[in-house]
PDB file of C-alpha atoms in Angstrom:
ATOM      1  CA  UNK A   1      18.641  -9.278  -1.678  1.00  0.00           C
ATOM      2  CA  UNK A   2      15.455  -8.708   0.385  1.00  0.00           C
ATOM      3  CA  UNK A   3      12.999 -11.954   0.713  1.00  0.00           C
ATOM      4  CA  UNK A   4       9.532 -12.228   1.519  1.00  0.00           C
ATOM      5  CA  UNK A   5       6.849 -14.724   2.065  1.00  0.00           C
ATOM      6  CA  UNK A   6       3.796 -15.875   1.084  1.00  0.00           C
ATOM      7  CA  UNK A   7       1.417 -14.226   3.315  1.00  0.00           C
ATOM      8  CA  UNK A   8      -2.414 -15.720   4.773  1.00  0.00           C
ATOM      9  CA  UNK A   9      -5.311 -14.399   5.933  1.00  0.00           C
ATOM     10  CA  UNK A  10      -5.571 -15.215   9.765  1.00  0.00           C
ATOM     11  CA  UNK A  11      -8.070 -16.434  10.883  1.00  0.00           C
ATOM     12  CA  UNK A  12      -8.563 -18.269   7.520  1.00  0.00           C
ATOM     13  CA  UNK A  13      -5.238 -19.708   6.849  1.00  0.00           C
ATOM     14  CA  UNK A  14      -5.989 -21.629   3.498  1.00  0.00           C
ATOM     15  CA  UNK A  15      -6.708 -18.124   1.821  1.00  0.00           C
ATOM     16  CA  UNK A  16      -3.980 -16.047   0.266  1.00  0.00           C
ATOM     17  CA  UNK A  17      -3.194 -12.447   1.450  1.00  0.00           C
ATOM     18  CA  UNK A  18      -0.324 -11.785  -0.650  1.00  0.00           C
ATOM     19  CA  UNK A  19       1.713 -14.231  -3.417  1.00  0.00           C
ATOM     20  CA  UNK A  20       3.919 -11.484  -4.018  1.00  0.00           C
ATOM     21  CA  UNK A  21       3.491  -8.387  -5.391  1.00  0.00           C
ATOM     22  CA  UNK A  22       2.537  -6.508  -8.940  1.00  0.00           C
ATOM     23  CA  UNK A  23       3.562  -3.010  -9.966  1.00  0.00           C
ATOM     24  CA  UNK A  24       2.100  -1.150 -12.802  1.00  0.00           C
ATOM     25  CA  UNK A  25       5.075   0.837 -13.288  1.00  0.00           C
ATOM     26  CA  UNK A  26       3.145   3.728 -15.350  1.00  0.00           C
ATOM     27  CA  UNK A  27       0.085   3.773 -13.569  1.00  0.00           C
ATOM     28  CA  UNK A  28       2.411   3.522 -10.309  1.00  0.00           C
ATOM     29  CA  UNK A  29       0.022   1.088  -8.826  1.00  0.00           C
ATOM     30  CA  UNK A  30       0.692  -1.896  -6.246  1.00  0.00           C
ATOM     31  CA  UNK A  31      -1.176  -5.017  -5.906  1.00  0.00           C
ATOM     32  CA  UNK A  32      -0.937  -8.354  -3.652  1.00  0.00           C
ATOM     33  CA  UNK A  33      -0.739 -10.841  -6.523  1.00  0.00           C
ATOM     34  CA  UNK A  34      -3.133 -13.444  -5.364  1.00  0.00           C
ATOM     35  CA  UNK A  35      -5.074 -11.505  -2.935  1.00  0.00           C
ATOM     36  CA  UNK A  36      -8.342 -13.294  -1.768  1.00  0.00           C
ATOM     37  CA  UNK A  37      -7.595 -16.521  -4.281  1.00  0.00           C
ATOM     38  CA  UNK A  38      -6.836 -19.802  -2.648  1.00  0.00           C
ATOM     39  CA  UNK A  39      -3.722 -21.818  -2.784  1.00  0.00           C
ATOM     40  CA  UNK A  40      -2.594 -22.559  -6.416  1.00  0.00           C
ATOM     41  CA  UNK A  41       0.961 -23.640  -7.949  1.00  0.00           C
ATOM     42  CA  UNK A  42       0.799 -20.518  -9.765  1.00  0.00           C
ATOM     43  CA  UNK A  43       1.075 -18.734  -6.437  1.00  0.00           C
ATOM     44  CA  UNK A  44       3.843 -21.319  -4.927  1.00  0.00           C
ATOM     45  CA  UNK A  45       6.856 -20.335  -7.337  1.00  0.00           C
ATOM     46  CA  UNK A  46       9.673 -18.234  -6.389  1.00  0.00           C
ATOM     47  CA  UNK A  47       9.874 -15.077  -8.495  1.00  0.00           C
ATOM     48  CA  UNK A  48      11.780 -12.072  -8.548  1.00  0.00           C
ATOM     49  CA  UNK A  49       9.310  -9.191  -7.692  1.00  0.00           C
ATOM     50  CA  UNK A  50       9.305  -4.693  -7.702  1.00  0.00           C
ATOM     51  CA  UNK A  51       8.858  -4.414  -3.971  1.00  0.00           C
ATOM     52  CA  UNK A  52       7.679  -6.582  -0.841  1.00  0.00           C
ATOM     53  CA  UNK A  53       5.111  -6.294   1.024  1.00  0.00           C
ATOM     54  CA  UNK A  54       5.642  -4.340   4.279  1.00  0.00           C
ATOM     55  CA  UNK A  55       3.747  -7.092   6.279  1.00  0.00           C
ATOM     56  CA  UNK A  56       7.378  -9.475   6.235  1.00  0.00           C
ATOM     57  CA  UNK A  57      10.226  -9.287   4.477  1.00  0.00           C
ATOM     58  CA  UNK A  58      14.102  -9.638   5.445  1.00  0.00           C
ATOM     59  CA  UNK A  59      16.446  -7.348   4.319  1.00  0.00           C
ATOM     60  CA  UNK A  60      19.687  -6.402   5.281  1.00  0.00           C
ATOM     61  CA  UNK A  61      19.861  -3.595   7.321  1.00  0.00           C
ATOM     62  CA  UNK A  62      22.766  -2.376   4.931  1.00  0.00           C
ATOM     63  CA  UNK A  63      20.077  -2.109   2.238  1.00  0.00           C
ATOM     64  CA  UNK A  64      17.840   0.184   4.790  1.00  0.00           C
ATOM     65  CA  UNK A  65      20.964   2.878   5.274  1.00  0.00           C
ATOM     66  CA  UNK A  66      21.727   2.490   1.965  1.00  0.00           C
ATOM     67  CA  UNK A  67      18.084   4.528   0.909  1.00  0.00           C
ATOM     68  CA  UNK A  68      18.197   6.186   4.249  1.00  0.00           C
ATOM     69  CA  UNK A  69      15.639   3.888   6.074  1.00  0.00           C
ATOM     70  CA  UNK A  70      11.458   3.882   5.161  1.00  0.00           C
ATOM     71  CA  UNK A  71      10.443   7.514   3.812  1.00  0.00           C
ATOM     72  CA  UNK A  72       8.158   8.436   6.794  1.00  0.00           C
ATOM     73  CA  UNK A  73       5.829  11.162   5.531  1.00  0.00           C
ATOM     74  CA  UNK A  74       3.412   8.001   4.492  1.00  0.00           C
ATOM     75  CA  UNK A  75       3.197   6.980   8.230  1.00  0.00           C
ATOM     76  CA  UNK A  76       1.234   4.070   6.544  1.00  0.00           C
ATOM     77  CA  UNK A  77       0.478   2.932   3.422  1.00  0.00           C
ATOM     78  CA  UNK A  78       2.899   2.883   0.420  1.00  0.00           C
ATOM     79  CA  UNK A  79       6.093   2.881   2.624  1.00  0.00           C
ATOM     80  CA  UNK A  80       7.036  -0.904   1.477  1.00  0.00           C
ATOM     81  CA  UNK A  81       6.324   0.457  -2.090  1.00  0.00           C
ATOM     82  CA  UNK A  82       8.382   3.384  -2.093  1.00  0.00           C
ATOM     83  CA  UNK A  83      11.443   1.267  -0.223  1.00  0.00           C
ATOM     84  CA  UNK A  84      11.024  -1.381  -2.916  1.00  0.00           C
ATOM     85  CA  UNK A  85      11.507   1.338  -5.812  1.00  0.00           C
ATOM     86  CA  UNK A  86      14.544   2.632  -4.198  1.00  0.00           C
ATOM     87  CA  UNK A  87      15.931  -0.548  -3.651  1.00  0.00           C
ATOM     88  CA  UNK A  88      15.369  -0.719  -7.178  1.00  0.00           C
ATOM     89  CA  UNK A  89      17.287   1.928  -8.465  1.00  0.00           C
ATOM     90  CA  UNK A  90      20.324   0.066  -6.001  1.00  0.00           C
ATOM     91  CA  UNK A  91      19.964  -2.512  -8.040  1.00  0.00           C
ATOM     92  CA  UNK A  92      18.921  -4.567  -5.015  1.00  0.00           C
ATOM     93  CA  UNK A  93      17.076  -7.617  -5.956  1.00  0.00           C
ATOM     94  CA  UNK A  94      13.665  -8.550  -3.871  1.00  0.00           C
ATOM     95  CA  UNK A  95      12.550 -12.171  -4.029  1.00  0.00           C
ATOM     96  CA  UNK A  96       9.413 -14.020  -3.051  1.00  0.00           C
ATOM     97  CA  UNK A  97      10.008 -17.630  -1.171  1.00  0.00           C
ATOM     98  CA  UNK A  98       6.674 -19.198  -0.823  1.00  0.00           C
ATOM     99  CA  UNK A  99       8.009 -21.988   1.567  1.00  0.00           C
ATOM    100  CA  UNK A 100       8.404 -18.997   4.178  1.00  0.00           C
ATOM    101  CA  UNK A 101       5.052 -18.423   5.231  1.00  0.00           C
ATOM    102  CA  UNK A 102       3.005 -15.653   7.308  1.00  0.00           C
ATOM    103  CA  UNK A 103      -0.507 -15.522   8.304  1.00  0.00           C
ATOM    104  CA  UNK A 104      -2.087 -11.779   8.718  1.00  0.00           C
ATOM    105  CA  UNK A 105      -4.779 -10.480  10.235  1.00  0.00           C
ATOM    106  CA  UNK A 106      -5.525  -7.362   8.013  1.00  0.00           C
ATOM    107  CA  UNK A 107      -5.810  -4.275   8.941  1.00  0.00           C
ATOM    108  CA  UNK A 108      -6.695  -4.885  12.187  1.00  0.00           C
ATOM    109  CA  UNK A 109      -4.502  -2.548  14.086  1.00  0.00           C
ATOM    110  CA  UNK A 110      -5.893   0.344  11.507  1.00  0.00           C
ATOM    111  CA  UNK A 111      -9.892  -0.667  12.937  1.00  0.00           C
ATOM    112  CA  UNK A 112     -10.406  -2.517   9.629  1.00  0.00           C
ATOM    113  CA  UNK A 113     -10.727  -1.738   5.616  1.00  0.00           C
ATOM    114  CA  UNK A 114     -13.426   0.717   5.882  1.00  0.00           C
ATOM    115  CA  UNK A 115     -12.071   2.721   9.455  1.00  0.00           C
ATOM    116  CA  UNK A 116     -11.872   6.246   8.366  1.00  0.00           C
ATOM    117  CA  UNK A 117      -8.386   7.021   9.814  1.00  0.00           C
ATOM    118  CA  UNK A 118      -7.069   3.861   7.850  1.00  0.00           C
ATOM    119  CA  UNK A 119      -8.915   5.330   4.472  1.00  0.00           C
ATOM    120  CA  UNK A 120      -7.627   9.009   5.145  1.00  0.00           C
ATOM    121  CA  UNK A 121      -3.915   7.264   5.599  1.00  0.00           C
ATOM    122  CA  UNK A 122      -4.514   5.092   2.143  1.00  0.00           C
ATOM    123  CA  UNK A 123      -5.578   7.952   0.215  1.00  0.00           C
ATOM    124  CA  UNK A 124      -3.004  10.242   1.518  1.00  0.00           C
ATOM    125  CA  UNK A 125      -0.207   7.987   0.841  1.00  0.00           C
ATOM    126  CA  UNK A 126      -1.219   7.127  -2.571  1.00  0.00           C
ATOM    127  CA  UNK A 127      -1.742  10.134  -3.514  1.00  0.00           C
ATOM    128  CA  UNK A 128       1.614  12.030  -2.295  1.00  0.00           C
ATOM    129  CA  UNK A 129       3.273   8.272  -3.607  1.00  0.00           C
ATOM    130  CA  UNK A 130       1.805   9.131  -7.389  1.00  0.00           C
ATOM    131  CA  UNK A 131       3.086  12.586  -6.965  1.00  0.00           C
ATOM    132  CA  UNK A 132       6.692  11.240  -5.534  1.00  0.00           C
ATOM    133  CA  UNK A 133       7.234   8.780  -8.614  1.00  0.00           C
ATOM    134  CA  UNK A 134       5.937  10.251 -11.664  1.00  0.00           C
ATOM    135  CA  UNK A 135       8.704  10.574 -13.752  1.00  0.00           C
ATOM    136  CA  UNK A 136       6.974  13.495 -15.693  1.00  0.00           C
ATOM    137  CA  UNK A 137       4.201  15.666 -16.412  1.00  0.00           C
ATOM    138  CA  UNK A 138       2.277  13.511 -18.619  1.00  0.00           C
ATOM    139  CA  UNK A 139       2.595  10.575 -16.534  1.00  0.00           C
ATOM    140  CA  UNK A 140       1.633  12.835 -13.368  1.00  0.00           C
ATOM    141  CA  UNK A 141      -1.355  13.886 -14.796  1.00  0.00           C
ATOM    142  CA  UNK A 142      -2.510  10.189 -16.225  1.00  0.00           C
ATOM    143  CA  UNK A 143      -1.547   8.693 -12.563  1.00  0.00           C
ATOM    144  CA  UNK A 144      -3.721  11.470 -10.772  1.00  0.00           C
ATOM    145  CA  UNK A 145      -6.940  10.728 -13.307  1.00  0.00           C
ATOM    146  CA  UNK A 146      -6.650   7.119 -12.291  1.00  0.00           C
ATOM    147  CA  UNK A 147      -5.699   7.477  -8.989  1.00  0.00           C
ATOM    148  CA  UNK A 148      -9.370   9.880  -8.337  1.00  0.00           C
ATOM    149  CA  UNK A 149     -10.885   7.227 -10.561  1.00  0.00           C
ATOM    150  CA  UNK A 150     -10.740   4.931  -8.071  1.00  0.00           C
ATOM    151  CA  UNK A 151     -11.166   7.375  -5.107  1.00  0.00           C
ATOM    152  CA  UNK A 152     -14.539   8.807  -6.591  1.00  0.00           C
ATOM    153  CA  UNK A 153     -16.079   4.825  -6.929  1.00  0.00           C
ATOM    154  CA  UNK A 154     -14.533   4.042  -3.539  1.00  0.00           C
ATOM    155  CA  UNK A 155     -16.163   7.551  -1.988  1.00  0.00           C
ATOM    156  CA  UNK A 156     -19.490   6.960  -4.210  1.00  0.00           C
ATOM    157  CA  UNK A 157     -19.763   3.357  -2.278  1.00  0.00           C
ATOM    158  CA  UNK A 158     -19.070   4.836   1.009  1.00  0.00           C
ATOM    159  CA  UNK A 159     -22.103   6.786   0.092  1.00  0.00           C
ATOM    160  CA  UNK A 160     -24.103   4.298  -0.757  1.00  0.00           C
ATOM    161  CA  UNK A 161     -23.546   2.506   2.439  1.00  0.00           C
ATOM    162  CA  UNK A 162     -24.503   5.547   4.700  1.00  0.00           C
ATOM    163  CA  UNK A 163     -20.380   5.752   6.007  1.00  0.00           C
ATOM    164  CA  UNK A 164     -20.179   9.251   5.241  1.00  0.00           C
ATOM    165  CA  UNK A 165     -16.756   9.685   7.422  1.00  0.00           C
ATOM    166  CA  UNK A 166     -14.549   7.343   4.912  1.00  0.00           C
ATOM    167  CA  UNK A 167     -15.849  10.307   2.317  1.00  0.00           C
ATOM    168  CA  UNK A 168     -14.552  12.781   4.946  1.00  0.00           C
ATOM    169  CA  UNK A 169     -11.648  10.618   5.010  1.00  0.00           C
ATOM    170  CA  UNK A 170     -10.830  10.796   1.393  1.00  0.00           C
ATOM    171  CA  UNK A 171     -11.412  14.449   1.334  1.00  0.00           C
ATOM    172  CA  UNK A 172      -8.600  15.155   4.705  1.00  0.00           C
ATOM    173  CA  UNK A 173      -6.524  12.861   2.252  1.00  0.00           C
ATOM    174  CA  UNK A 174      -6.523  14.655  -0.598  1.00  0.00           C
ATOM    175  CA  UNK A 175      -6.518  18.169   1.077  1.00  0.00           C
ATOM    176  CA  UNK A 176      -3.429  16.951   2.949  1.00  0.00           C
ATOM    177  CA  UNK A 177      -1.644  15.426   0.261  1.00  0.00           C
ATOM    178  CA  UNK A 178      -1.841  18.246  -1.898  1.00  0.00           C
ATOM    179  CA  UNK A 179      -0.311  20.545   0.733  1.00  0.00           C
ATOM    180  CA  UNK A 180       2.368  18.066   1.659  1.00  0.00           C
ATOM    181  CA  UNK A 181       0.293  18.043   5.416  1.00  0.00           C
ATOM    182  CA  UNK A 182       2.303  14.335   5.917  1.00  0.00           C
ATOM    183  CA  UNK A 183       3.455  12.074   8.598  1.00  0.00           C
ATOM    184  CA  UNK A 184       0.747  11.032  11.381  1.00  0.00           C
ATOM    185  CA  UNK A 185      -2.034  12.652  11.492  1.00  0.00           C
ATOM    186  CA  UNK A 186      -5.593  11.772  13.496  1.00  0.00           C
ATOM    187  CA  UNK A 187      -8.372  13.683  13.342  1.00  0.00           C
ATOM    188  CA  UNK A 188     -10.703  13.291  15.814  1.00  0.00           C
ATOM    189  CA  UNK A 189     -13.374  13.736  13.611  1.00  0.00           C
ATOM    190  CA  UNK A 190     -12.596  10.668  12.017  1.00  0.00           C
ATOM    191  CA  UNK A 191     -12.885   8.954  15.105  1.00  0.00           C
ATOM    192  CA  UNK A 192     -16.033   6.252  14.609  1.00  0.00           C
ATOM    193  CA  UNK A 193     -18.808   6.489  17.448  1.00  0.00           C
ATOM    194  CA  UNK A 194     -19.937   2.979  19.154  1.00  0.00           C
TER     195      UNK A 194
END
């Protein structure tokens, strides 16, 4: 089976970064369960779970040759999702111990939530992820609705706070995604100014 942690913020240790994970299987969306809460029981039981989070997890490196290793046209962003849905279909179990513990500073080698290059790689990755695992039409087209949903309030907000290159950002995204223009990518355009 593959194991993970409970993961903390660094440099605030007493709140939670990840208690596991959620998966809405038909809107194909991930979520750290606990994310921003502080330490309850709720979030100290073991539990089987869909997928870890790429942060920390062990797994034996049978299970990685086994699905042929990460799927690398996400270069960021979604990989630990798609691994944990092909370890599904192995019937490979993942499991969340929450007396192994991590502490995580996030995003900071990706310049932060908001850095452009990070928001291009998010979008781009969740997009082409959607497209990877609908399992038909219907669902495709539901996924993508909700999936630019999301990215028009998260663009509209970049708006409103003046950081017109995460809009940029989700535009490269979605342009790229669409024509399958994956693995690492930086614009220089994207590149923030001090």
């Amino acid at each position: 089976s593959v194991t993970t942690p409970i993961i903390y913020h660094y440099p605030n240790k007493k709140l939670i970064w990840s208690a596991g994970t959620n998966f809405n299987h038909f809107l194909l969306t991930p979520k750290n369960s606990g994310y921003q809460k502080l330490e309850k029981k709720k979030y100290l039981e073991k539990k089987f779970l869909t997928y870890s989070n790429g942060c920390a997890f062990l797994i034996k490196s049978e299970y990685i040759n086994r699905v042929n290793s990460f799927t690398e046209d996400y270069f960021c962003n979604y990989e630990d999702v798609d691994l944990g849905l092909k370890l599904k279909k192995l019937n490979v179990k993942t499991f969340y111990v929450p007396s192994a513990i991590v502490w995580h500073k996030e995003s900071v080698a990706a310049g932060g939530l908001e850095n452009p290059q990070y928001v291009y790689y998010q979008t781009r990755s969740g997009l082409k992820f959607r497209q990877r695992w609908s399992k038909n039409l219907t669902q495709l087209i539901i996924v993508k609705l909700f999936f630019f949903m999301i990215t028009a309030k998260r663009a509209l907000n970049f708006i409103l706070k003046g950081n017109f290159l995460g809009v940029l950002a989700i535009l490269l995204g979605i342009f790229d995604a669409y024509f399958s223009r994956l693995h690492r990518r930086n614009y220089k355009i994207l590149e923030r100014k001090n």
